[in-house]
mmCIF file of C-alpha atoms in Angstrom:
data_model
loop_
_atom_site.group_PDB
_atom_site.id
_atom_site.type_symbol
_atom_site.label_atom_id
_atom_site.label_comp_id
_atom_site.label_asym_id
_atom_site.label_seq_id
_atom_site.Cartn_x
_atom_site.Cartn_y
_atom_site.Cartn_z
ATOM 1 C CA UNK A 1 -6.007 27.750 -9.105
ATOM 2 C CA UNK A 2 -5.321 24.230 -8.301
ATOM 3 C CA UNK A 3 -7.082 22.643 -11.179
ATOM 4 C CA UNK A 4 -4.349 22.585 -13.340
ATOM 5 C CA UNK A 5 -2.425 21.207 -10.639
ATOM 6 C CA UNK A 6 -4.288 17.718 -10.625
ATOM 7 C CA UNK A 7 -3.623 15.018 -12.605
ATOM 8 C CA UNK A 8 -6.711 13.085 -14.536
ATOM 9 C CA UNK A 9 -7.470 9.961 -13.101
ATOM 10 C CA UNK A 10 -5.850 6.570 -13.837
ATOM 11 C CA UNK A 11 -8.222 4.466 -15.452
ATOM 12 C CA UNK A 12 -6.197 1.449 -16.790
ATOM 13 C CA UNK A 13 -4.474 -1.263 -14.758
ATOM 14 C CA UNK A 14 -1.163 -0.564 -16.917
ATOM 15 C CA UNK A 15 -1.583 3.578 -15.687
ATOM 16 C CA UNK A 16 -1.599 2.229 -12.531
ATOM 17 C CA UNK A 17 1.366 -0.012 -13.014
ATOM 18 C CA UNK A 18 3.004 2.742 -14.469
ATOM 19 C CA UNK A 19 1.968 5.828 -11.690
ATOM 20 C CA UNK A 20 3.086 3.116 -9.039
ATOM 21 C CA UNK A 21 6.770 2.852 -11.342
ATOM 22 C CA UNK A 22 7.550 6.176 -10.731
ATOM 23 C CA UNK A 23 6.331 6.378 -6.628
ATOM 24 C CA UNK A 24 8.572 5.293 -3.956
ATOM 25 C CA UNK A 25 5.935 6.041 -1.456
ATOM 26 C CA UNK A 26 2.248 5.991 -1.085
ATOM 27 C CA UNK A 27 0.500 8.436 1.415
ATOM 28 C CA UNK A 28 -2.702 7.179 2.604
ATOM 29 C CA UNK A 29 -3.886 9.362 6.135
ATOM 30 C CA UNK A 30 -7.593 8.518 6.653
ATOM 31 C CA UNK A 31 -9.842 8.431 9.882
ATOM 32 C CA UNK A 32 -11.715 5.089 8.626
ATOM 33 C CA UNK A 33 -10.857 2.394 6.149
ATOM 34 C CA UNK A 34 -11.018 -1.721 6.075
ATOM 35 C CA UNK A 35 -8.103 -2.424 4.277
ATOM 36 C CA UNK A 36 -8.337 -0.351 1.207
ATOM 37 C CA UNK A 37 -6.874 -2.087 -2.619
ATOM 38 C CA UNK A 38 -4.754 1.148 -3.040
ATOM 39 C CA UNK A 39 -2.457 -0.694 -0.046
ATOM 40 C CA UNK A 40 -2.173 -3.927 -1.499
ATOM 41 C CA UNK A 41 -1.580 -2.513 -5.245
ATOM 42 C CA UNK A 42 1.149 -0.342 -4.341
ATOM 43 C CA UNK A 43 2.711 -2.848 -1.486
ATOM 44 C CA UNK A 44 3.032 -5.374 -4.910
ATOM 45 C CA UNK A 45 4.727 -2.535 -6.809
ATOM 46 C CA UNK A 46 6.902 -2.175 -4.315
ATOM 47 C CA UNK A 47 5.848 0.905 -3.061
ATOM 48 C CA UNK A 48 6.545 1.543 0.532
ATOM 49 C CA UNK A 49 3.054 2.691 2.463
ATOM 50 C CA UNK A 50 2.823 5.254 4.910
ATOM 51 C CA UNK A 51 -0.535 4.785 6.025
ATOM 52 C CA UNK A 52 -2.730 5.519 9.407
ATOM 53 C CA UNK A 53 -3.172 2.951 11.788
ATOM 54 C CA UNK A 54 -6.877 2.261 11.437
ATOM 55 C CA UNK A 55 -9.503 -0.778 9.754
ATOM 56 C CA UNK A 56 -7.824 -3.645 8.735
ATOM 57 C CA UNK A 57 -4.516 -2.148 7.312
ATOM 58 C CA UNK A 58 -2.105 -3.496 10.317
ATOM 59 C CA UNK A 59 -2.965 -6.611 9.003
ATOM 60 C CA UNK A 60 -1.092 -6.069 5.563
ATOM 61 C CA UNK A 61 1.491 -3.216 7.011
ATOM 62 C CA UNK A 62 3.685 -3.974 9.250
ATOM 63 C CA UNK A 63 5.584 -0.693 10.868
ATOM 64 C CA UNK A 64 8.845 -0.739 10.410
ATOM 65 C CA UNK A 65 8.920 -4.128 8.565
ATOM 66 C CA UNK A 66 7.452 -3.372 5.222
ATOM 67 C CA UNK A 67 5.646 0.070 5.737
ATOM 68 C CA UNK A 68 5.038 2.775 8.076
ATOM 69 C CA UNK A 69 2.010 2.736 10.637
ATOM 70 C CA UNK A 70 0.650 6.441 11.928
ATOM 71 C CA UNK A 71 -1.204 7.047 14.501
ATOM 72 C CA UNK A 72 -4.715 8.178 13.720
ATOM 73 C CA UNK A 73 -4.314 11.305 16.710
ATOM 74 C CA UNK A 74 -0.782 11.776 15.716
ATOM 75 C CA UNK A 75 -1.303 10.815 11.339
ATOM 76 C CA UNK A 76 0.411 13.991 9.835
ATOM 77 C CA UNK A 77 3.210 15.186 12.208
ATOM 78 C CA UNK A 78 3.797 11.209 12.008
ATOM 79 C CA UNK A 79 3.748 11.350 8.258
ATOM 80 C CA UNK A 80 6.328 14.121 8.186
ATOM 81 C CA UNK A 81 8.808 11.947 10.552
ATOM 82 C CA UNK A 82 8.680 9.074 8.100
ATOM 83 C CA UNK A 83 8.942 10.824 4.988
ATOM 84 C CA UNK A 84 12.074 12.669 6.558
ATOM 85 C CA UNK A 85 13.346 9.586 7.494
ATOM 86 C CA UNK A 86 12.770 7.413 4.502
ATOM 87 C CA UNK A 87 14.364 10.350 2.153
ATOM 88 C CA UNK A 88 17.131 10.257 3.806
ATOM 89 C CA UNK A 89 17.816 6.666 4.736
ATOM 90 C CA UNK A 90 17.763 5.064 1.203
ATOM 91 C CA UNK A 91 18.565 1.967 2.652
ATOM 92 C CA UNK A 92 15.498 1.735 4.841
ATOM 93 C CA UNK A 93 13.436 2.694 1.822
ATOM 94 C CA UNK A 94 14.624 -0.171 -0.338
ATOM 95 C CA UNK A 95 14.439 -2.730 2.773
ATOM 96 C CA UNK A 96 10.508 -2.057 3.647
ATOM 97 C CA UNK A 97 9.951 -2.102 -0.362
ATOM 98 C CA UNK A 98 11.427 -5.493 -0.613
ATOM 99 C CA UNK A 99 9.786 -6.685 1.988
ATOM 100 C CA UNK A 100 6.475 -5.361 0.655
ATOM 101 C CA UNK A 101 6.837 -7.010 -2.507
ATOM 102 C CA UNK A 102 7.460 -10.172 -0.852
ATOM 103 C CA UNK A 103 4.921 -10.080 1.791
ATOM 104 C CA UNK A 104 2.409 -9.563 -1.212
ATOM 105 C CA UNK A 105 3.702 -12.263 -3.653
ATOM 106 C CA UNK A 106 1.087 -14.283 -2.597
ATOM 107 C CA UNK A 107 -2.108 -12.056 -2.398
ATOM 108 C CA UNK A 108 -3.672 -12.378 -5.576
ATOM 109 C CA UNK A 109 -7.380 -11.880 -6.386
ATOM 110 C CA UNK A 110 -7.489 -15.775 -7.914
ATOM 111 C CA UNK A 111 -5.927 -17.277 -4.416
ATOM 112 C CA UNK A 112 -7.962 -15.176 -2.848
ATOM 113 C CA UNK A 113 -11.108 -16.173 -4.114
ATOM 114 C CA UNK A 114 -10.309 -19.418 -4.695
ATOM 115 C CA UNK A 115 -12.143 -21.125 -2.069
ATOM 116 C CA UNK A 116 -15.411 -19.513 -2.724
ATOM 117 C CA UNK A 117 -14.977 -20.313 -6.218
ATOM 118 C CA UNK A 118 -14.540 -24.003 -5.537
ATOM 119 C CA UNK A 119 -17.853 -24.040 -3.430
ATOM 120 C CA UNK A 120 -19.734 -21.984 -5.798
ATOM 121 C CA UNK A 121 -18.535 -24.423 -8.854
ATOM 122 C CA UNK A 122 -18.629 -27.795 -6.622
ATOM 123 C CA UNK A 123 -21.276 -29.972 -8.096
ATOM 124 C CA UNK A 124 -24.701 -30.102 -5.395
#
């Protein structure tokens, strides 16, 4: 029975915080996406993302550099390969989750939004 297999869902920002803690990888192997939050919350943790090659997420991960692209055709064989590789080369692991962190210092929802913000508040 897999039900008491699965965990209950994270429903608090500081869950999350914590369930990203204890990951050194996030697996995400989908057929469609435009770049999905689960990406850019676990890149800031410091999480290194394995993720498939489609949408918007090679704008964020960069194979080899602070993640792992798959190919969509080739996403779980490909998956396998990296997860090999990244359990045993501990270095690489830590270098890609660095660089995650990094590359993500920046994103935040306020910078983000702050230009729409300014010409929603900007006096007519």
């Amino acid at each position: 029975m897999l039900a008491p297999l699965l965990e209950p869902p994270l429903t608090t920002p500081e869950a999350l915080a914590a369930a990203y803690a204890q990951a050194d990888v996030l697996v995400l192997l989908s057929g469609y996406e435009g770049l999905p939050l689960t990406i850019l919350e676990a890149m800031r943790q410091g999480v290194v993302v394995l993720a498939t090659d489609v949408g918007a997420v090679a704008e964020v991960v960069r194979h080899g550099q602070n993640g792992l692209l798959l190919p969509l055709e080739a996403a779980v064989s490909a998956c396998l390969e990296g997860l090999a590789q990244l359990s045993s080369d501990r270095q690489m692991l830590r270098r890609l989750s660095q660089r995650a962190v990094l590359d993500l210092e920046g994103r935040k929802w306020s910078s983000a939004a702050a230009g729409l913000i300014g010409r929603l508040t900007a006096p007519r």
